Short mmCIF file of C-alpha atoms and ligand atoms in Angstrom, two decimals:
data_model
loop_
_atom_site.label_atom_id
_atom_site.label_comp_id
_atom_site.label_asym_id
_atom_site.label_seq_id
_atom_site.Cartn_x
_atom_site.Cartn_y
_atom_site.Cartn_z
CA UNK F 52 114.71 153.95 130.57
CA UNK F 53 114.13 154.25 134.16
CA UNK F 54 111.18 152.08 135.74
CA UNK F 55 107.73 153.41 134.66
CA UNK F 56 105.51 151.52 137.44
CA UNK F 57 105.94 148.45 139.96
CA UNK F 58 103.05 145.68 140.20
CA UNK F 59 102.80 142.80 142.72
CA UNK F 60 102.39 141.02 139.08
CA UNK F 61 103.57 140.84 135.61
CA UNK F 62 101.84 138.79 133.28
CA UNK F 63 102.71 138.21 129.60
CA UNK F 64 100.24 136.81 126.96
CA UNK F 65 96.48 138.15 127.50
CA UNK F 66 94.96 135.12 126.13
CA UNK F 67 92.66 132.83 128.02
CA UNK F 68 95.28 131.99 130.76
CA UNK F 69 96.49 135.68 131.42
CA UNK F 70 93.33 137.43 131.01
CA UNK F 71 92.19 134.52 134.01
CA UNK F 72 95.59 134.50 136.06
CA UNK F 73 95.07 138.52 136.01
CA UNK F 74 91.46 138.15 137.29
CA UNK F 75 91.86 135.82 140.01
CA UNK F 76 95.16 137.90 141.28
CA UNK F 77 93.10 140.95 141.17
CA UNK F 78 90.67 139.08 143.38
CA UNK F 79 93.37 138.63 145.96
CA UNK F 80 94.02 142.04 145.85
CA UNK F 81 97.47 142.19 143.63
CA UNK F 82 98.08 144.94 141.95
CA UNK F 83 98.27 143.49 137.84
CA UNK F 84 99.77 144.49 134.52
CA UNK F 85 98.72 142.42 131.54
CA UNK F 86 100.91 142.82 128.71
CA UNK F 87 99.70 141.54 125.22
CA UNK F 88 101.99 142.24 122.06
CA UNK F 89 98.99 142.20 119.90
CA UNK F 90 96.63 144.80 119.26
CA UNK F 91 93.93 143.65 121.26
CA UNK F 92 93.52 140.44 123.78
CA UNK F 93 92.12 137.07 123.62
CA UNK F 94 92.36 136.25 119.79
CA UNK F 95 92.06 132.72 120.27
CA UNK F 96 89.20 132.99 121.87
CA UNK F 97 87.26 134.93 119.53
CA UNK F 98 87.80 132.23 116.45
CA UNK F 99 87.27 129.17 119.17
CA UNK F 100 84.89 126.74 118.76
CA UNK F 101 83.86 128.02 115.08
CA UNK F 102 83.09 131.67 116.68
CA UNK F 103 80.95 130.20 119.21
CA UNK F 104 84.02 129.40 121.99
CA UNK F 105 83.59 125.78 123.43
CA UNK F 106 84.40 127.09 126.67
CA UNK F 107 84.89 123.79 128.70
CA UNK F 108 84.17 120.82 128.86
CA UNK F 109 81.33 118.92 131.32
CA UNK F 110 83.48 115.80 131.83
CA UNK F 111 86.75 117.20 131.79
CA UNK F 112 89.75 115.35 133.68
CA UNK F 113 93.38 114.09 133.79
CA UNK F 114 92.70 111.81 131.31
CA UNK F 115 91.80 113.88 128.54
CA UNK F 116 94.65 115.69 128.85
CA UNK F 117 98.35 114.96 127.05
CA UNK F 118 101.48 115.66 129.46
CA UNK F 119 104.95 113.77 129.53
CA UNK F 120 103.89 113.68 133.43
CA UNK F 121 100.03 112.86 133.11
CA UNK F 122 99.87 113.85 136.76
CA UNK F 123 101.00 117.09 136.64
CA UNK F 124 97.53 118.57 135.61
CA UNK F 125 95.70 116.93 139.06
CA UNK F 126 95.80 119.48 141.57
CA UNK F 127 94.83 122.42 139.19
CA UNK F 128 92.00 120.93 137.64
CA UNK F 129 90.81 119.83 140.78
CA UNK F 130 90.76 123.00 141.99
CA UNK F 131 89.16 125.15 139.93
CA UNK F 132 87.43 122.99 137.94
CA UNK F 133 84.79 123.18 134.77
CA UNK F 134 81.86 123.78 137.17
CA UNK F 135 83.68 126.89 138.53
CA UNK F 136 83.59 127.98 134.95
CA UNK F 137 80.16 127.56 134.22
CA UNK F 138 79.01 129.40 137.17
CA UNK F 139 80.73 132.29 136.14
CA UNK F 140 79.54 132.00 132.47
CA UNK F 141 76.03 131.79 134.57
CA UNK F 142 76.83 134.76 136.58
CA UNK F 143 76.92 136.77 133.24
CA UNK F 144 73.84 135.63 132.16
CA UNK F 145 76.02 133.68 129.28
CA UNK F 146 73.69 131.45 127.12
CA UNK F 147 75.24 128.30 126.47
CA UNK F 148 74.44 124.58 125.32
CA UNK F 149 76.08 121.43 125.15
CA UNK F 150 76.98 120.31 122.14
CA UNK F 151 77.85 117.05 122.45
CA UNK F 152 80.24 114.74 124.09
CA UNK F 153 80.14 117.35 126.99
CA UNK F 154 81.75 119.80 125.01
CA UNK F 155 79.70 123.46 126.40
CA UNK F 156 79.65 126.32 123.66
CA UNK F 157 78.00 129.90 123.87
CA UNK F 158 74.55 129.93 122.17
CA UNK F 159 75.59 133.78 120.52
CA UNK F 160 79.44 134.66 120.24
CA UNK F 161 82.63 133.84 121.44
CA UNK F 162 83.09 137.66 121.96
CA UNK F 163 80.88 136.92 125.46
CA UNK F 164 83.61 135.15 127.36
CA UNK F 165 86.24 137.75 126.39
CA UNK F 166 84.09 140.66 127.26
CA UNK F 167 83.11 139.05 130.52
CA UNK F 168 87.16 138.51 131.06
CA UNK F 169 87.45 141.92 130.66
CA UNK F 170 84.21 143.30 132.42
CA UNK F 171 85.88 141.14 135.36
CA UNK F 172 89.70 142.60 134.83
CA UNK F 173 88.08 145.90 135.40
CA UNK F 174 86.44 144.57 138.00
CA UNK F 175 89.71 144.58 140.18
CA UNK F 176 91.80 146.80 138.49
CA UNK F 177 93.86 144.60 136.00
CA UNK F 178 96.06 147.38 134.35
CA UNK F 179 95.92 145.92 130.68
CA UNK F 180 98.57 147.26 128.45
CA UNK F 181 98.41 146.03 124.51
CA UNK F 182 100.43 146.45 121.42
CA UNK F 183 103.17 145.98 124.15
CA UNK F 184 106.13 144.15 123.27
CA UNK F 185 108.35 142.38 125.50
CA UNK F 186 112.36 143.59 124.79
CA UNK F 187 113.77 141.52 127.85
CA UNK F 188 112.54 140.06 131.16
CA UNK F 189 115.14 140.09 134.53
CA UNK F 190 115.35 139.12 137.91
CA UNK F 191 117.45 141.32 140.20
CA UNK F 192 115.96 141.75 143.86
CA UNK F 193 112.56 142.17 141.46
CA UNK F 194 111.89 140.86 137.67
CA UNK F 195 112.08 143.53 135.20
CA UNK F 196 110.56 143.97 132.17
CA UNK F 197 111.38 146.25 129.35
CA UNK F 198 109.13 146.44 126.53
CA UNK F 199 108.49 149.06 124.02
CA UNK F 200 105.75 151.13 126.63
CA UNK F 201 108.18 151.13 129.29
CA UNK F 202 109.78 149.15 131.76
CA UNK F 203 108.03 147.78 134.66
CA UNK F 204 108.76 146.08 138.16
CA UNK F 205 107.18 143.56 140.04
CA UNK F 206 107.62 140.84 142.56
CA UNK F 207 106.29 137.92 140.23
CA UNK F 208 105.74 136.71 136.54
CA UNK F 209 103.80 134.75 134.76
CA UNK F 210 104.35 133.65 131.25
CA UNK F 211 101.14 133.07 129.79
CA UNK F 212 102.16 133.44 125.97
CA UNK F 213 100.56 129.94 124.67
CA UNK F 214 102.41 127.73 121.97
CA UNK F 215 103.59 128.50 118.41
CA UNK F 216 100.12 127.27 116.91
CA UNK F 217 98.60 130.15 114.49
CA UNK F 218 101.46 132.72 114.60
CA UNK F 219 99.05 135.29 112.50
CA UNK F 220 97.02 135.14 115.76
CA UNK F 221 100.15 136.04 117.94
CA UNK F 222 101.56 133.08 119.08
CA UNK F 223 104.98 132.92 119.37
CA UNK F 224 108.04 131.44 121.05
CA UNK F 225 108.47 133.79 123.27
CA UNK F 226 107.47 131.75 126.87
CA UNK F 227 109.81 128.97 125.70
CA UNK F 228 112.71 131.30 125.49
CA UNK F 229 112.20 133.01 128.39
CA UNK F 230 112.77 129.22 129.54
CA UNK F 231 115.51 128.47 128.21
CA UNK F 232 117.19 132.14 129.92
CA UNK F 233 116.40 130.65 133.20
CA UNK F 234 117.39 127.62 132.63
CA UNK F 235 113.92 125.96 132.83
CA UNK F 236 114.04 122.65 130.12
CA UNK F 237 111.12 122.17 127.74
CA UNK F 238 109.70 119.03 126.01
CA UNK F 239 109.68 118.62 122.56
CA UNK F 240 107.23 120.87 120.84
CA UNK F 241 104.79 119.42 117.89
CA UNK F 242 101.53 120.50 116.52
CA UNK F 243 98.75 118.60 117.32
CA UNK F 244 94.77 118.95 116.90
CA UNK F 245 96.11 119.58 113.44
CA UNK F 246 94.79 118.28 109.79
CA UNK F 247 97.20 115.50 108.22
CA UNK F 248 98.06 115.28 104.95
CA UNK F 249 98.03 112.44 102.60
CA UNK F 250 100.46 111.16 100.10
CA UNK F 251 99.84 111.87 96.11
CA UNK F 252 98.91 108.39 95.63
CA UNK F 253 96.21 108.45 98.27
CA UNK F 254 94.87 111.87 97.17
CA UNK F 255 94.46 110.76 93.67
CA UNK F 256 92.11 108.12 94.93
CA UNK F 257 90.51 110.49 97.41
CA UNK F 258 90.18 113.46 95.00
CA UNK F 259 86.84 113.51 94.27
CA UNK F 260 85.98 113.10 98.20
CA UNK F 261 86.74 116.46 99.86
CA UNK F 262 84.12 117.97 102.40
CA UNK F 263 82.85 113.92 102.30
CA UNK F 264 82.62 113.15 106.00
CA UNK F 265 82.41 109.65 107.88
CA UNK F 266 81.35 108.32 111.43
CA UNK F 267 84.54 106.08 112.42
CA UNK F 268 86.70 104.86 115.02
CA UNK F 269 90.02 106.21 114.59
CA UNK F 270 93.00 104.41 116.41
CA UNK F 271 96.86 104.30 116.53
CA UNK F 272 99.42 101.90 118.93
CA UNK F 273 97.54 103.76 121.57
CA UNK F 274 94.22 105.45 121.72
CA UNK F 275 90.76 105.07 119.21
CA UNK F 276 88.56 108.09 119.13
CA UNK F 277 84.83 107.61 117.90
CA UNK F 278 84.26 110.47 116.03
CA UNK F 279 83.85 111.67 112.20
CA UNK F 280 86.60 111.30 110.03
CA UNK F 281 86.09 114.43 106.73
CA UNK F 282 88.35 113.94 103.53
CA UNK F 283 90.16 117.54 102.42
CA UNK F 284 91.80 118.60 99.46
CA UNK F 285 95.34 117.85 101.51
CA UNK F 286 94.00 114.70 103.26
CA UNK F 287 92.09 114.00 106.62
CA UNK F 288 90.44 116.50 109.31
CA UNK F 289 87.25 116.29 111.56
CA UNK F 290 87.55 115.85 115.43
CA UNK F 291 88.69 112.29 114.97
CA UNK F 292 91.46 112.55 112.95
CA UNK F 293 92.63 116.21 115.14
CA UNK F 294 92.19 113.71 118.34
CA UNK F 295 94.28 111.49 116.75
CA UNK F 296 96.68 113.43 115.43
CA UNK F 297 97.87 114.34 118.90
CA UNK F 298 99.37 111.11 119.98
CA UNK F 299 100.42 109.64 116.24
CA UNK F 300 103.86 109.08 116.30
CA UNK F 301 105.75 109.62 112.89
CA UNK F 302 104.92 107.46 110.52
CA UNK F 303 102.56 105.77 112.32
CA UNK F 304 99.54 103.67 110.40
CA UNK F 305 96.47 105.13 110.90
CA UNK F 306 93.58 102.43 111.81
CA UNK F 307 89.99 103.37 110.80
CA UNK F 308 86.77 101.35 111.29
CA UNK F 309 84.29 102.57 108.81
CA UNK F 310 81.08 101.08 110.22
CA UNK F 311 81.67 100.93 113.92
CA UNK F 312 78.61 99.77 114.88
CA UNK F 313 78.63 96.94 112.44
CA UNK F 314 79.95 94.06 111.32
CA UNK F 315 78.52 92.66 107.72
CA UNK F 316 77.46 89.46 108.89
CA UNK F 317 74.40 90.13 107.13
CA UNK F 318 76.04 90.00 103.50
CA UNK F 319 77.36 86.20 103.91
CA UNK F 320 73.78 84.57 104.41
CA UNK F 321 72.19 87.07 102.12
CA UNK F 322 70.01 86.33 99.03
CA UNK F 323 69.90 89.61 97.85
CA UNK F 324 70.40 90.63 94.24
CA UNK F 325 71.94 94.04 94.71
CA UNK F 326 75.69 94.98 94.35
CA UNK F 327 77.87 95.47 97.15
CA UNK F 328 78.52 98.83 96.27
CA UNK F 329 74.79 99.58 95.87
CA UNK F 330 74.64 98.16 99.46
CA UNK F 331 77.26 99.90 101.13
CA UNK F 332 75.13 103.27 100.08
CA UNK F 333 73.09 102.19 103.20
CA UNK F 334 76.13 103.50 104.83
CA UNK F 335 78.74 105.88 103.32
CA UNK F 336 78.09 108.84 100.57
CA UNK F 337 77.92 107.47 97.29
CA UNK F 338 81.34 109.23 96.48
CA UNK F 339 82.91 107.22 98.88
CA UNK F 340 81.33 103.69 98.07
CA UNK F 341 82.69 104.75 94.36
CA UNK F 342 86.15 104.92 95.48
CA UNK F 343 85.96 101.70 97.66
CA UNK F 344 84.72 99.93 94.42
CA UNK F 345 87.31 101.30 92.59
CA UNK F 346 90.39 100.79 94.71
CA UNK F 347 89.90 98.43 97.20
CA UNK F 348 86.66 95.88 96.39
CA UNK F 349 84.90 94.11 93.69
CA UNK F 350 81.69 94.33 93.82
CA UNK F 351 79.26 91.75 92.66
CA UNK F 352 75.40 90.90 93.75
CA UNK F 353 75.41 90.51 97.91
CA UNK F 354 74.14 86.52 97.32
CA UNK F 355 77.38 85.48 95.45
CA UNK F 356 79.38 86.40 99.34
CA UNK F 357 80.82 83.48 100.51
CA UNK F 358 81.95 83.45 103.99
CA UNK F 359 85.88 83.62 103.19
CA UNK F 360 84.66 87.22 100.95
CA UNK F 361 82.37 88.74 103.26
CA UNK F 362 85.28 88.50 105.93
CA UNK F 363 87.72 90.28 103.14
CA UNK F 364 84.80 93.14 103.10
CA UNK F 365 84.80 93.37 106.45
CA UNK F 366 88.24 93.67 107.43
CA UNK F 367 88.79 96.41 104.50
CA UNK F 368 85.64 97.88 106.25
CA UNK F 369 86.67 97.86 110.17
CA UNK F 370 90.59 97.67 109.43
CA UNK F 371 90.81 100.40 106.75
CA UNK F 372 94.67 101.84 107.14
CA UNK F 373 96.04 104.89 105.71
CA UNK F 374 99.34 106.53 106.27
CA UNK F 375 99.84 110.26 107.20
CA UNK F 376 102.97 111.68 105.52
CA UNK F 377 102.52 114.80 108.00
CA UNK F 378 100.32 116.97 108.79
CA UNK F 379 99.19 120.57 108.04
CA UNK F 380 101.62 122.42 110.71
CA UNK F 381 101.60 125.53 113.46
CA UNK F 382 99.17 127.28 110.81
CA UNK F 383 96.45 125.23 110.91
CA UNK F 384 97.40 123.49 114.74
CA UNK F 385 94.87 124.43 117.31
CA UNK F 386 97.16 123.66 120.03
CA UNK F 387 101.17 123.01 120.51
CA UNK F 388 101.75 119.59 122.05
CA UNK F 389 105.26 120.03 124.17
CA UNK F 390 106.19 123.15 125.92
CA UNK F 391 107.92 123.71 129.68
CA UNK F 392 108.74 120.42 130.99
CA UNK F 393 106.39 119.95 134.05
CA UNK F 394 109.21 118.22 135.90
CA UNK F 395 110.41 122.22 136.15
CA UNK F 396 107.47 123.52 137.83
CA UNK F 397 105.22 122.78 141.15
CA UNK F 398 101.78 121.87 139.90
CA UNK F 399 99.99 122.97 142.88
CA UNK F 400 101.68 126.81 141.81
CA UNK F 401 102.77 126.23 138.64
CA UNK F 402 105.89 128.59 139.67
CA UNK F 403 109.18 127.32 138.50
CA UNK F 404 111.06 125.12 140.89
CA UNK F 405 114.64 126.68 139.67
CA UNK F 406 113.13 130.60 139.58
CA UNK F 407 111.57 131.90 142.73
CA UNK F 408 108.69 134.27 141.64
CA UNK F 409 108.55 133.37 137.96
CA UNK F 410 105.23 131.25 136.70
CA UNK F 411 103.94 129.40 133.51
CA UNK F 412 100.36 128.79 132.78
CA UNK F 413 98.21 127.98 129.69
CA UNK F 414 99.19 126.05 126.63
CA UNK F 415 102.93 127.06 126.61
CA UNK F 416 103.36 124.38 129.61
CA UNK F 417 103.64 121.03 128.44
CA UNK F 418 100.22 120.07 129.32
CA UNK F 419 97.67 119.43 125.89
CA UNK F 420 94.58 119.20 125.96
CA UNK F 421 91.87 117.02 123.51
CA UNK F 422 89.81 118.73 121.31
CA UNK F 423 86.30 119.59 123.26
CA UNK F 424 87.05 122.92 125.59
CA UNK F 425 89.75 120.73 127.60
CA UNK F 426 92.07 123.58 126.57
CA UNK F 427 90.54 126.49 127.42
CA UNK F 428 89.74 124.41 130.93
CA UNK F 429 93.72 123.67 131.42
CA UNK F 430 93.90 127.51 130.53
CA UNK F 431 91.19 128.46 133.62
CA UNK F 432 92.62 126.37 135.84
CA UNK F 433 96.51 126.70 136.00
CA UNK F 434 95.87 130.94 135.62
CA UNK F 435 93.91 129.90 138.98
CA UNK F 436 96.51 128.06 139.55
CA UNK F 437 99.28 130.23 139.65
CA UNK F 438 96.89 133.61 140.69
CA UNK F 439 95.64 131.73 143.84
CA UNK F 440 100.03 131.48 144.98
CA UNK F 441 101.28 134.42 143.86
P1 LIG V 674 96.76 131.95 124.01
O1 LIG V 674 97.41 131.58 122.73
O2 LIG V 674 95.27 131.98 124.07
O3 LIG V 674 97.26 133.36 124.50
C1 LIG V 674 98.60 133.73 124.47
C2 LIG V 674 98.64 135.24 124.32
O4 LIG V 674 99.97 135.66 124.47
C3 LIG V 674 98.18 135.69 122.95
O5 LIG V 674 97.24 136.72 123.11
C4 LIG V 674 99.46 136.15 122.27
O6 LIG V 674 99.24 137.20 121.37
C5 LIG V 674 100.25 136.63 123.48
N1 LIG V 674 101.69 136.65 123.27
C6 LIG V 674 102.47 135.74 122.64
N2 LIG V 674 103.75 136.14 122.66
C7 LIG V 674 103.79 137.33 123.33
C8 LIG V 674 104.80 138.23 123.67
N3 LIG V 674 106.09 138.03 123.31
N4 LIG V 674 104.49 139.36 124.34
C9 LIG V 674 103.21 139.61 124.69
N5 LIG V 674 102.19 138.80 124.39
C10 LIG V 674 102.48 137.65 123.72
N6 LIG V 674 90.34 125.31 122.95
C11 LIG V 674 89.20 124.97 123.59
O7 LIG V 674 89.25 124.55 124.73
N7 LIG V 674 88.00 125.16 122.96
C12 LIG V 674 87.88 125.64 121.69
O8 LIG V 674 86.77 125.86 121.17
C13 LIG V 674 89.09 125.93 121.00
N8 LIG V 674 89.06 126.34 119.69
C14 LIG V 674 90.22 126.69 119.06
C15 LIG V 674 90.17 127.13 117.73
C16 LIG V 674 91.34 127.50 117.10
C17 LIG V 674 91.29 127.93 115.64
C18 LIG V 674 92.58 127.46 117.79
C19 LIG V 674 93.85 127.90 117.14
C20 LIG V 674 92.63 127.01 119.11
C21 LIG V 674 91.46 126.60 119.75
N9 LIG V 674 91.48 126.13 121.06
C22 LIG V 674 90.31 125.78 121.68
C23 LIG V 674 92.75 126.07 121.83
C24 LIG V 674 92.82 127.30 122.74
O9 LIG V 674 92.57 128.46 121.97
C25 LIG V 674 94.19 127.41 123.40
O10 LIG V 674 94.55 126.20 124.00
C26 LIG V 674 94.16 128.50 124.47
O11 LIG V 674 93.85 129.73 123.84
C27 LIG V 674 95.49 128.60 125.22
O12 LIG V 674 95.41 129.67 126.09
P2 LIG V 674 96.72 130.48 126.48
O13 LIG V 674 96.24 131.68 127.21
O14 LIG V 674 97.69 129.60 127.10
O15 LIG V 674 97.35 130.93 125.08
#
């Protein structure tokens, strides 16, 4: 097929990254295709942040993001950064609220921030082309890319195809191949904000505790997360354990401390009558103070504590361990941990050092963020990024 149209710009994926890179292009006066294989763009966005889109992130910085080269995300954050965001989302008249921890969602629907993408891809003229698939991408003079609408031409491309998490929204491997054709190296890939599982003998104890939910401290070798812990019918989810879950190596113990802001000194002086169990309802569902009593304490009136016991209690309390025996996998990741080794690009561009002209933005770059619109930010700024150098 001969070439149907030429574009300063090609970009691939219209998720939150493309649909942004194509935006701030068409700012600069670039003439844009967006190409998304799926039916319609920015999937992820619409299911985000339970349907309400957690947008960004008030506090968002390098350190809350994951990256073999925890540098690498600097200059792009600092340049478009989560107040840039907001006074866009404020430009549309966006409701929004903070929901805690910094973490900004839309009052209504996640559906706002795509239609204000698109409201601002017509804007400047992004040509948007969906239910496009890509058949091959290559660089002569120009890249070209065949795909089942056509092929096209243009002096630059930008991969924006995100990581493998939740293929049945469209992700796919697709960005990390067209790595590997130009030689670019990638980082080991792995999901992560993802549910872990448990092993049978944990579950049995922990059956009758699904959708039972816990204020903990969750920690591994490296990092502790304050955040609820919630038992599942497969093992452990809630934004402590997908924080965690990010950084735990295999087989790694998990370390959780079930009553952070306490530390049972109370029980070793006391004179009360009333079971430890009975006590402990002060602080944890009753479903869960019945499975401490029956796997891991004996209870017995709070008075009969001596010193040596109460520190047993406590320890079990603030040293509680479990091992994961994996976790729940690409269909239920939010994000892909791993992706285009950073060392390949130039993180004031993002374009790849070894392929003049070609660019990588958005989760499919080896840059993850934590759970709390840090992704969506990393997504905003390297499309900014990479639009801002093309
Ligand atoms: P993204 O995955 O958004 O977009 C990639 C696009 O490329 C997709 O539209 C895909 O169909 C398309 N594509 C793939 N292969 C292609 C090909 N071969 N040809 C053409 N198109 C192709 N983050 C956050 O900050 N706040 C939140 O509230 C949430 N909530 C959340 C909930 C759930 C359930 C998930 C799964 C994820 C989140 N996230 C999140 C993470 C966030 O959605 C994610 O990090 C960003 O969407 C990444 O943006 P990208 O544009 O890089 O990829």
């Amino acid at each position: 097929m001969s070439i149907v149209s030429n574009y300063d710009v090609i970009i691939i994926g219209a998720g939150a990254a493309g649909l942004f890179c194509a935006i701030e292009a068409g700012k600069r006066k670039k003439s844009v295709l967006l190409i998304e294989h799926e039916e319609k763009v920015g999937k992820k966005i619409l299911i985000s942040g339970g349907g309400r889109c957690n947008f960004t992130n008030l506090y968002a910085s390098s350190e809350n993001y994951i990256s073999q080269n925890p540098h690498f995300c600097k200059s792009a954050l600092a340049r478009y950064t989560q107040h840039d965001f907001i006074e866009l989302i404020e430009k549309h008249n966006i409701a929004y609220h903070e929901k805690k921890l910094g973490q900004l969602f839309c009052d209504s629907a996640s559906k706002q921030i795509v239609n204000m993408l698109l409201v601002e891809c017509e804007k400047v003229g992004v040509d948007i082309k969906v239910d496009c698939s890509v058949k091959s991408v290559e660089k002569k003079n120009n890249f070209v890319v065949k795909t089942n609408l056509g092929d096209f031409e243009s002096g630059a491309v930008v991969i924006a195809s995100g990581g493998l998490s939740i293929p049945k929204m469209g992700a796919t491997s697709f960005g990390y191949k067209i790595a590997e054709q130009f030689g670019i190296k990638l980082t080991k890939t792995k999901p992560a904000l993802v549910p872990l599982l448990l092993s049978k003998e944990d579950l049995q104890k922990f059956k009758n505790l699904s959708g039972v939910s816990i204020d903990t401290v969750v920690s591994n070798n490296e990092v502790s997360f304050r955040e609820n812990i919630l038992f599942t019918h497969k093992g452990l989810s809630g934004p402590a354990i997908l924080q965690i879950s990010s950084y735990l190596k295999d087989e790694e113990e998990l370390k959780i401390d079930l009553i952070p802001d306490r530390d049972l000194s109370e029980i070793k002086n006391s004179t009360e009558k009333i079971e430890l169990k009975t006590y402990l309802k002060n602080f944890f569902a009753e479903r869960f103070t019945s499975v401490l009593s029956e796997n891991y304490l004996k209870s017995k009136p709070l008075y009969q504590y001596n010193e040596k016991e109460t520190e047993v209690v406590k320890n079990l309390l603030k040293n509680f361990t479990l091992n994961a025996i994996g976790d729940e996998g690409y269909e239920k990741a939010e994000v892909t941990l791993g992706g285009v080794d950073t060392d390949e690009l130039s993180s004031k561009t993002m374009m790849a050092k070894k392929a003049v002209g070609l660019f990588f933005i958005g989760e499919v770059v080896d840059v993850t963020g934590w759970l709390g619109g840090y992704n969506f930010q990393w997504a905003w700024s390297s499309g900014h990024a990479a639009a801002t150098s093309l």
